[in-house]
């Protein structure tokens, strides 16, 4: 082969590889025009249309007689009688393949929430299941075109304000490409992002990142605007790959990425050694935890587990058959009578898989993301509590306030509860008014002090009469450093009027 | 029982679609043309098509060019591709090559795709695309030479010559 010919071959093969990498929307066979009579209607050429019109005229003329003939031929009911003349339907497609995947008509997408991480819900919609890019495009397009009346109550859909470019009847404002564990999403938005202010921008960013990373195997997103190397959402510059953890709002708290072993010592008299019998329950978004939080509770019904092990893991959705991006695994001595996988789909808890191996039980909590988590052990009856998340602004490394929640109305008298692991279990609190004046303060003791374990606390706040103005209040919960008395682990709950 | 149409579709559709996207630079038109090609094949009957893969490419490419002439839509396919910086064969290089392909004549484009993406021989190209067998090689060489020039110009323009 001559040098010239060899060079041609090299370039030609490079072109072949370039074509191979083109992202195409691979319509599955079942939805191809060849396999679908309903779609094939659109392909009729002029002669067929003319023939069809002739059939209509004939049908009108012959009235009921024609209909009876048509029914006798068992033509599929696909709309008007002109749709599929039986005589033109090839035998191979007379019985279309109708495999309907029950999950294909439901799409899991995320909505934003005020002061909380996004929440996932199922919406009716058709998922383009042909590729990773197709599925991601389906999810984003569903939210961008969603009627406000279809947005679940209390949730925000900032993507609904995004108006992508259109070319004729076709939306061309969204380009999705995946490479490895990263999705690249390019928006072409002639009228901008449709949001303003940092709260809305952050909410939009959260919604995009959570929705795009719902795709199995995709952990982060690069968002760009057409012709740019990054995206600027109002004044929020997005210029690096983002994971759910990057935008969830818990960045000031380390989510404890290393597994921990928890010894359990029994109080005398210890029960005689036997395999502990366990059962479990959970709460999401409600008392005894707060919105955005999950509590998983293992009840020790009998016996005494000696220790348990909690480890946060990345969930490989392509292999584990569990939804969600993270798994919190709890391995405990004892047996739970209920095993198997329970689909929860209540964000952030997607599923619980329980398996018993010998005298041990492994619980796998499939989660939307890895939020800060806390372990507490409650007595009488003995319960092992694993809490996760909550209002990001209500959680620090050492204090988690569950009630009141961010944005709750200020009351003259209210209860405060949560978890803490503070020096000597001392928990301090104060209430400030809108002018930053302290209007009430006090202290309480949590059930347990500095430890791996978190202790519970609860106290009542009684504001002095007359009430301090009518404005917002700020509840601050913290502890004092034994070295210099400075505030530690401060959590600030904004109590809003109206 | 295996459905031969399903088998053909699942084997050939992805490749055909990519070829038609590369030829016409319009993903939506390529999808229409690929679907149309399969419907035509179905109407024609498998027993009357000797080499279905090449047959589909011939029918599909004609359809793509027909649509392109009619609508003159020019979609910038690679505009949606993110930039990456691989050592070799970068996305930008691939985008350059695909863009350059769009600058060739319809016949040159078809011959290049048939040869380097479908791997058809000179004789197969000649018979399927109704080209004199002696001119396939020359058409290919001219096409590649033109591709090289356009790609080079693109890379120079972006200042990414290595």
XYZ file of C-alpha atoms in Angstrom:
660
model
C 0.000 0.000 0.000
C 1.382 3.401 -0.925
C 1.974 6.044 1.740
C -0.762 8.150 0.226
C -3.233 5.274 0.330
C -2.220 4.464 3.917
C -2.816 8.083 4.955
C -6.218 7.929 3.322
C -7.001 4.763 5.259
C -5.970 6.360 8.557
C -8.125 9.400 8.036
C -11.003 7.310 6.709
C -10.921 5.074 9.773
C -10.796 8.125 12.049
C -13.926 9.332 10.321
C -15.522 5.926 10.844
C -14.750 6.184 14.560
C -16.151 9.706 14.626
C -19.399 8.456 13.124
C -19.443 5.614 15.642
C -19.391 8.120 18.515
C -22.356 10.110 17.219
C -25.155 10.152 19.711
C -28.285 8.909 18.028
C -31.733 8.308 19.370
C -32.103 4.590 18.791
C -35.813 3.914 18.554
C -36.500 0.384 19.809
C -38.012 -2.073 17.378
C -41.365 -2.056 19.150
C -41.711 1.651 18.497
C -40.308 1.605 14.967
C -42.610 2.551 12.125
C -42.099 -0.844 10.610
C -43.525 -2.568 13.686
C -46.232 -0.046 14.443
C -49.340 0.262 12.249
C -50.361 3.437 14.049
C -47.127 5.171 13.090
C -47.039 3.678 9.631
C -50.143 5.687 8.798
C -48.017 8.779 8.554
C -45.883 7.209 5.871
C -48.573 6.609 3.339
C -47.601 8.060 0.008
C -50.005 9.946 -2.199
C -51.338 6.906 -4.046
C -52.163 5.276 -0.741
C -53.872 8.413 0.528
C -55.915 8.535 -2.652
C -56.807 4.899 -2.228
C -57.726 5.550 1.362
C -59.953 8.462 0.412
C -61.636 6.208 -2.094
C -62.250 3.722 0.671
C -63.811 6.468 2.805
C -66.134 7.489 0.013
C -67.051 3.902 -0.480
C -67.532 3.471 3.243
C -69.877 6.437 3.447
C -71.799 5.122 0.482
C -72.142 1.649 1.797
C -72.698 2.671 5.402
C -73.364 -0.045 7.915
C -72.616 -2.807 5.499
C -69.006 -1.664 5.149
C -68.616 -1.399 8.896
C -69.756 -4.929 9.413
C -67.214 -6.116 6.839
C -64.485 -4.093 8.516
C -65.270 -5.591 11.904
C -65.314 -9.039 10.414
C -61.759 -8.471 9.234
C -60.713 -7.583 12.781
C -58.845 -4.485 11.805
C -57.126 -3.091 14.906
C -59.030 -0.199 16.417
C -56.638 2.645 15.715
C -58.892 5.628 15.318
C -60.784 6.477 12.163
C -61.936 3.769 9.787
C -59.534 5.122 7.211
C -56.519 4.507 9.347
C -55.412 1.070 8.323
C -57.067 -0.504 5.341
C -56.780 -4.184 6.100
C -55.701 -4.999 2.612
C -52.558 -2.870 2.824
C -51.349 -4.103 6.189
C -48.435 -6.500 5.692
C -48.951 -9.769 7.497
C -45.854 -9.331 9.602
C -47.189 -6.212 11.260
C -50.853 -7.173 11.522
C -50.283 -8.057 15.167
C -48.092 -5.309 16.580
C -45.801 -6.114 19.455
C -47.303 -4.476 22.501
C -44.844 -4.779 25.315
C -45.672 -2.014 27.745
C -43.223 -1.592 30.564
C -45.215 -0.380 33.605
C -42.380 1.918 34.628
C -41.988 3.392 31.165
C -44.976 5.629 31.723
C -43.714 6.919 35.066
C -40.710 9.140 35.335
C -38.889 9.853 38.573
C -37.950 13.544 38.638
C -37.024 16.060 41.302
C -38.636 19.245 42.509
C -37.016 21.931 44.609
C -38.136 22.948 48.084
C -37.709 26.052 50.146
C -34.781 25.620 52.606
C -34.618 21.864 51.906
C -32.906 19.553 49.431
C -34.896 18.517 46.334
C -37.466 15.780 46.608
C -38.098 13.089 44.020
C -41.534 12.013 42.825
C -42.997 9.942 40.026
C -44.803 11.820 37.268
C -46.757 10.425 34.368
C -44.689 10.622 31.211
C -43.042 8.535 28.553
C -39.383 7.776 29.080
C -37.269 7.516 25.946
C -35.547 4.365 27.054
C -33.273 4.059 24.038
C -30.169 5.476 25.714
C -28.804 7.229 28.746
C -29.020 10.534 26.873
C -32.595 9.804 25.809
C -33.719 9.075 29.358
C -32.040 12.200 30.716
C -33.588 14.323 27.986
C -37.021 12.841 28.782
C -36.699 13.721 32.463
C -35.569 17.300 31.858
C -38.065 17.894 29.045
C -40.924 16.661 31.206
C -40.086 19.252 33.873
C -39.458 22.046 31.372
C -42.837 21.529 29.775
C -44.787 20.740 32.936
C -48.040 22.609 33.471
C -47.971 24.470 36.823
C -51.123 22.565 37.822
C -49.143 19.301 37.687
C -46.499 20.495 40.149
C -47.175 18.731 43.470
C -48.325 21.023 46.277
C -45.567 22.657 48.257
C -42.889 21.890 45.687
C -41.137 24.195 43.247
C -40.425 23.564 39.572
C -37.864 26.184 38.517
C -37.193 24.164 35.335
C -40.739 25.078 34.306
C -39.504 28.672 33.864
C -36.769 27.604 31.459
C -37.758 28.170 27.824
C -35.527 26.208 25.475
C -35.069 27.129 21.829
C -37.444 25.576 19.339
C -37.067 24.989 15.641
C -40.493 24.663 14.138
C -42.313 22.141 16.286
C -39.113 20.584 17.552
C -37.387 21.568 20.760
C -33.684 22.130 20.077
C -32.725 23.802 23.317
C -31.336 20.788 25.119
C -28.261 18.746 24.263
C -27.337 15.801 26.473
C -24.186 13.755 26.187
C -22.748 11.300 28.675
C -19.191 10.204 29.143
C -18.174 7.866 31.945
C -19.987 8.885 35.112
C -20.570 12.459 33.930
C -23.463 13.921 31.966
C -22.907 17.029 29.870
C -26.054 19.081 29.498
C -26.073 22.043 27.155
C -28.973 24.490 27.265
C -29.818 26.789 24.381
C -32.012 29.409 26.016
C -32.754 32.464 23.894
C -34.630 34.118 26.773
C -32.335 33.161 29.641
C -32.955 30.898 32.610
C -36.200 32.484 33.796
C -35.121 32.681 37.446
C -33.764 35.500 39.561
C -32.080 35.734 42.923
C -29.781 33.270 44.611
C -32.550 31.132 46.134
C -34.247 30.497 42.784
C -30.930 29.963 41.017
C -29.836 27.466 43.646
C -33.197 25.698 43.452
C -32.898 25.395 39.672
C -29.362 24.089 39.941
C -30.434 21.507 42.513
C -33.343 20.388 40.361
C -31.148 19.952 37.287
C -28.350 18.128 39.112
C -30.666 15.743 40.978
C -32.793 15.011 37.917
C -29.853 14.404 35.578
C -27.990 12.197 38.057
C -31.070 10.008 38.441
C -29.669 8.154 35.453
C -27.890 4.983 36.663
C -24.118 5.325 36.423
C -24.206 9.132 36.227
C -22.809 10.819 39.326
C -22.108 14.355 38.203
C -23.284 16.950 35.722
C -21.532 19.583 33.652
C -24.016 22.320 32.753
C -23.227 24.680 29.913
C -25.013 27.274 27.866
C -24.797 27.083 24.126
C -21.558 28.575 22.874
C -20.168 28.946 26.408
C -17.826 26.850 28.502
C -20.008 27.235 31.582
C -23.442 28.394 32.669
C -24.404 31.528 34.542
C -27.797 31.127 36.204
C -28.710 34.689 37.087
C -25.475 35.453 38.950
C -24.637 31.889 39.930
C -21.616 30.720 37.942
C -21.607 26.977 37.269
C -18.216 25.968 35.952
C -17.413 22.506 37.279
C -18.966 19.057 37.428
C -21.538 18.912 40.223
C -22.759 15.921 42.188
C -25.863 15.771 44.353
C -23.738 16.255 47.456
C -22.284 19.445 45.952
C -25.704 21.091 45.724
C -27.759 19.419 48.468
C -27.054 22.263 50.896
C -25.256 20.228 53.567
C -21.787 21.405 52.584
C -20.977 22.806 56.025
C -21.436 19.403 57.635
C -19.191 16.495 56.791
C -21.467 13.585 55.950
C -19.287 11.044 57.770
C -17.906 9.117 54.876
C -16.142 6.506 56.984
C -17.937 3.546 58.458
C -18.178 3.286 62.230
C -18.520 0.424 64.660
C -20.886 0.874 67.574
C -20.471 -1.270 70.690
C -23.661 -1.986 72.577
C -23.278 -2.691 76.278
C -26.201 -4.105 78.134
C -27.390 -2.835 81.471
C -27.511 -5.368 84.310
C -29.080 -7.748 84.557
C -28.033 -8.673 81.029
C -30.355 -10.980 79.164
C -29.032 -14.496 78.724
C -26.928 -14.775 75.561
C -29.113 -15.524 72.602
C -29.517 -14.186 69.118
C -31.277 -10.857 69.309
C -34.630 -10.579 67.573
C -34.973 -7.388 65.587
C -37.615 -5.492 63.685
C -37.484 -2.157 61.901
C -39.533 0.877 61.037
C -38.887 4.216 59.374
C -40.169 7.795 59.168
C -39.559 10.251 56.359
C -40.346 13.960 56.438
C -42.443 13.776 59.602
C -42.338 13.616 63.386
C -40.210 12.447 65.199
C -37.823 13.937 62.652
C -38.262 17.052 60.539
C -38.919 17.740 56.882
C -36.039 16.569 54.678
C -35.012 14.004 57.281
C -35.330 10.257 57.552
C -35.291 8.102 60.665
C -34.607 4.400 60.420
C -35.198 2.583 63.660
C -34.196 -0.943 64.614
C -36.131 -2.298 67.547
C -34.445 -4.897 69.711
C -37.387 -7.091 70.640
C -35.390 -9.605 72.633
C -31.788 -10.559 73.313
C -28.858 -8.193 73.128
C -26.867 -7.335 70.006
C -23.230 -6.863 70.962
C -22.348 -4.299 68.333
C -23.365 -2.965 64.977
C -21.561 -1.390 62.078
C -22.757 1.513 59.951
C -21.092 2.275 56.646
C -21.988 4.718 53.886
C -21.451 3.267 50.423
C -21.784 4.454 46.872
C -24.644 2.652 45.171
C -23.761 1.232 41.792
C -27.297 1.284 40.363
C -26.221 -0.637 37.308
C -25.421 -3.646 39.490
C -27.093 -3.415 42.872
C -30.740 -3.344 41.721
C -31.376 -0.663 44.306
C -32.415 2.863 43.327
C -30.593 5.958 44.566
C -26.994 7.079 44.566
C -25.934 6.038 48.054
C -26.488 3.201 50.455
C -26.219 3.379 54.209
C -25.470 -0.146 55.311
C -26.162 -1.274 58.849
C -24.733 -4.616 59.834
C -25.978 -5.823 63.204
C -25.825 -8.996 65.309
C -29.355 -10.364 65.466
C -32.055 -11.515 63.092
C -34.950 -9.649 61.555
C -37.906 -11.825 60.579
C -38.738 -9.612 57.596
C -36.293 -9.858 54.693
C -36.313 -8.712 51.091
C -36.474 -5.349 49.372
C -39.109 -2.792 50.225
C -39.469 0.038 47.720
C -40.185 3.186 49.682
C -39.645 5.956 47.116
C -40.110 8.668 49.668
C -37.197 10.999 49.106
C -34.475 10.679 50.370
C -35.253 7.040 51.254
C -35.782 5.039 48.070
C -35.706 1.460 49.306
C -34.755 -0.801 52.209
C -33.150 -4.153 51.544
C -32.983 -6.502 54.512
C -30.938 -9.680 54.397
C -30.104 -12.109 57.166
C -26.763 -13.850 56.991
C -26.365 -16.420 59.738
C -26.928 -14.648 63.035
C -26.495 -11.184 61.534
C -28.823 -8.840 59.688
C -27.743 -6.352 57.051
C -30.021 -3.414 56.315
C -29.239 -1.433 53.186
C -30.939 1.945 53.039
C -30.973 3.122 49.425
C -30.794 6.904 49.405
C -31.055 9.798 46.957
C -27.794 11.197 48.260
C -25.456 10.946 51.192
C -26.654 13.463 53.761
C -25.154 13.896 57.218
C -26.299 11.029 59.408
C -26.481 10.449 63.138
C -26.799 7.405 65.356
C -28.602 7.382 68.680
C -29.533 4.514 70.967
C -32.770 4.902 72.860
C -33.740 2.732 75.860
C -37.005 1.056 76.957
C -37.481 -0.627 74.598
C -34.018 -0.571 73.161
C -33.989 1.102 69.781
C -31.142 1.899 67.454
C -31.920 5.083 65.597
C -30.237 6.243 62.420
C -31.291 9.732 61.381
C -30.302 11.309 58.112
C -30.679 14.833 56.763
C -33.141 17.467 57.926
C -33.153 21.201 57.231
C -29.561 21.899 56.139
C -29.521 25.145 58.127
C -30.714 23.273 61.240
C -27.817 20.831 61.302
C -24.228 21.216 62.395
C -21.578 18.642 63.217
C -22.791 18.455 66.802
C -26.382 19.713 66.899
C -29.486 18.835 64.880
C -32.718 20.722 65.566
C -35.805 18.920 64.287
C -38.489 21.166 65.670
C -39.300 23.971 65.059
C -38.508 23.826 61.358
C -37.028 26.576 59.217
C -39.761 29.022 58.273
C -42.200 27.924 60.969
C -44.187 30.810 62.483
C -42.838 32.407 65.671
C -45.001 31.508 68.676
C -45.085 32.873 72.193
C -44.438 29.380 73.522
C -42.948 26.506 71.602
C -41.040 23.250 72.069
C -37.613 22.529 70.698
C -36.241 19.063 70.135
C -33.400 17.389 68.331
C -30.142 15.505 68.761
C -26.806 16.697 70.094
C -23.368 15.412 70.971
C -21.904 18.241 72.974
C -19.381 18.630 75.782
C -20.890 17.198 78.959
C -24.237 17.009 77.130
C -24.828 20.713 77.764
C -27.019 22.396 75.160
C -27.500 26.178 75.216
C -30.137 28.179 73.427
C -31.225 31.762 72.892
C -33.863 33.556 70.839
C -33.083 36.767 68.968
C -35.524 39.190 67.439
C -35.273 40.888 64.060
C -32.920 43.514 65.526
C -30.570 40.796 66.767
C -31.516 41.397 70.417
C -31.617 38.351 72.688
C -35.169 38.087 74.003
C -34.908 34.722 75.786
C -32.203 32.171 76.582
C -31.617 29.024 78.589
C -29.907 25.652 78.700
C -30.748 21.990 78.793
C -29.006 18.648 78.988
C -29.053 16.077 76.242
C -29.462 12.389 77.064
C -25.805 11.695 76.372
C -22.650 13.813 76.153
C -19.613 13.889 73.888
C -19.577 10.588 72.106
C -19.903 8.962 68.744
C -23.516 8.648 69.730
C -25.962 11.486 69.636
C -28.192 12.217 72.608
C -31.714 13.565 72.449
C -32.777 16.908 73.888
C -36.070 18.668 74.329
C -36.969 21.961 75.975
C -39.708 24.578 75.958
C -39.236 28.224 75.096
C -41.459 30.785 76.758
C -41.027 34.280 75.394
C -41.516 37.213 77.781
C -44.793 39.111 77.657
C -45.560 41.282 75.852
C -44.211 39.457 72.784
C -41.139 41.087 71.298
C -42.609 42.899 68.342
C -44.294 41.168 65.483
C -41.283 40.364 63.342
C -39.295 37.251 62.618
C -37.425 35.442 65.370
C -34.228 33.422 65.305
C -33.751 30.423 67.564
C -30.077 29.622 68.142
C -28.994 26.286 69.639
C -25.306 25.730 70.417
C -22.843 24.681 73.068
C -19.981 26.513 74.759
C -16.354 25.618 74.241
C -14.786 24.466 77.523
C -11.617 26.334 76.516
C -12.911 29.838 75.848
C -16.700 29.703 76.083
C -17.130 30.445 72.389
C -20.210 29.237 70.526
C -19.792 25.781 69.028
C -21.959 23.851 66.605
C -24.342 26.802 66.267
C -27.638 26.119 64.517
C -29.952 29.003 63.650
C -33.636 28.407 62.965
C -35.432 31.243 61.205
C -39.008 31.575 62.473
C -40.929 33.580 59.913
C -44.061 35.662 60.229
C -46.717 34.911 57.614
C -39.412 -17.993 16.953
C -36.990 -15.328 15.790
C -38.484 -12.444 13.890
C -36.102 -11.733 10.988
C -37.290 -8.114 10.797
C -36.586 -7.509 14.427
C -33.207 -9.141 14.042
C -32.375 -6.981 11.021
C -33.650 -3.857 12.722
C -31.742 -4.373 15.948
C -28.562 -5.239 14.073
C -28.642 -2.526 11.423
C -30.651 0.392 12.752
C -28.006 1.928 15.032
C -25.345 1.782 12.334
C -27.650 3.071 9.631
C -28.810 5.930 11.829
C -25.265 7.014 12.614
C -24.333 6.862 8.942
C -27.343 8.971 7.983
C -26.649 11.508 10.745
C -23.096 11.804 9.446
C -24.300 12.131 5.863
C -27.042 14.661 6.404
C -26.044 16.398 9.641
C -29.670 16.426 10.733
C -30.483 13.858 13.441
C -34.242 14.194 13.054
C -34.118 13.849 9.265
C -31.727 10.906 9.640
C -34.142 9.170 11.982
C -37.015 9.736 9.564
C -34.928 8.447 6.682
C -33.747 5.385 8.607
C -37.313 4.527 9.599
C -38.433 5.075 6.031
C -35.693 2.799 4.742
C -36.863 -0.022 6.991
C -40.482 0.469 5.996
C -39.462 0.322 2.317
C -37.425 -2.789 2.981
C -40.431 -4.326 4.657
C -42.636 -3.531 1.687
C -40.043 -4.898 -0.703
C -39.585 -8.133 1.218
C -36.452 -9.665 2.645
C -36.328 -12.365 -0.011
C -35.927 -9.693 -2.683
C -33.056 -7.876 -0.979
C -29.703 -9.511 -1.461
C -27.616 -7.479 0.993
C -29.989 -5.746 3.384
C -27.348 -3.620 5.142
C -26.072 -1.983 1.978
C -29.616 -1.796 0.585
C -30.772 0.126 3.641
C -27.789 2.479 3.370
C -28.556 3.175 -0.295
C -32.249 3.861 0.352
C -31.589 5.766 3.566
C -28.870 7.987 2.078
C -31.041 8.865 -0.935
C -33.818 9.793 1.434
C -31.514 11.936 3.569
C -30.204 13.852 0.578
C -33.688 14.277 -0.822
C -34.891 15.738 2.454
C -31.813 17.943 2.788
C -32.323 19.393 -0.654
C -35.956 20.020 0.124
C -35.595 21.641 3.504
C -31.976 22.835 3.470
C -31.855 22.447 7.190
C -28.379 22.836 8.541
C -28.183 21.680 12.103
C -24.928 22.085 13.926
C -24.806 18.637 15.408
C -21.459 18.994 17.080
C -22.458 22.233 18.755
C -24.151 20.066 21.339
C -21.063 17.987 21.994
C -19.089 18.977 25.071
C -15.437 19.802 24.747
C -13.033 17.254 26.068
C -9.300 17.136 25.867
C -8.274 13.582 25.159
C -4.738 12.959 24.019
C -5.791 11.797 20.594
C -8.956 11.646 18.581
C -10.565 14.386 20.636
C -14.170 15.360 20.407
C -13.038 18.495 18.616
C -11.145 16.398 16.042
C -14.142 14.188 15.554
C -16.388 17.215 15.242
C -13.978 18.659 12.660
C -14.080 15.472 10.658
C -17.855 15.269 10.777
C -18.123 18.922 9.834
C -15.686 18.380 6.997
C -17.730 15.442 5.765
C -20.651 17.798 5.377
C -18.621 19.924 2.975
C -18.183 17.108 0.453
C -20.458 16.403 -2.455
C -23.272 13.936 -1.866
C -21.548 11.271 -3.901
C -18.248 11.735 -2.037
C -20.006 11.610 1.314
C -21.836 8.437 0.438
C -18.739 6.670 -0.831
C -16.697 7.632 2.227
C -19.367 6.430 4.662
C -19.954 3.223 2.714
C -16.236 2.481 2.681
C -15.060 3.539 6.134
C -18.147 3.135 8.283
C -19.834 0.225 6.530
C -16.603 -1.371 5.296
C -17.973 -2.077 1.826
C -15.497 -3.065 -0.897
C -14.937 -0.953 -4.019
C -16.957 -3.446 -6.050
C -19.839 -3.438 -3.581
C -19.901 0.359 -3.577
C -19.872 0.400 -7.359
C -22.764 -2.009 -7.678
C -24.969 -0.627 -4.900
C -24.488 3.048 -5.619
C -24.404 2.776 -9.371
C -20.877 4.111 -9.770
C -18.388 2.858 -12.346
C -16.084 0.434 -10.576
C -12.976 2.166 -11.889
C -13.917 5.497 -10.363
C -14.643 4.379 -6.796
C -10.993 4.566 -5.767
C -10.474 7.975 -7.324
C -13.685 9.354 -5.773
C -12.609 8.067 -2.386
C -9.141 9.561 -2.673
C -10.470 12.948 -3.748
C -12.993 12.866 -0.909
C -10.384 12.022 1.709
C -8.019 14.659 0.375
C -10.758 17.248 0.628
C -11.640 16.039 4.143
C -8.015 16.442 5.135
C -7.849 20.000 3.853
C -11.068 21.064 5.543
C -10.182 19.372 8.819
C -6.744 20.997 8.770
C -8.308 24.387 8.193
C -10.673 23.797 11.091
C -7.888 22.831 13.448
C -5.764 25.784 12.403
C -8.701 28.069 12.977
C -9.073 26.721 16.495
C -5.355 26.929 17.137
C -5.156 23.365 18.329
C -2.481 22.057 15.985
C -0.199 19.708 17.843
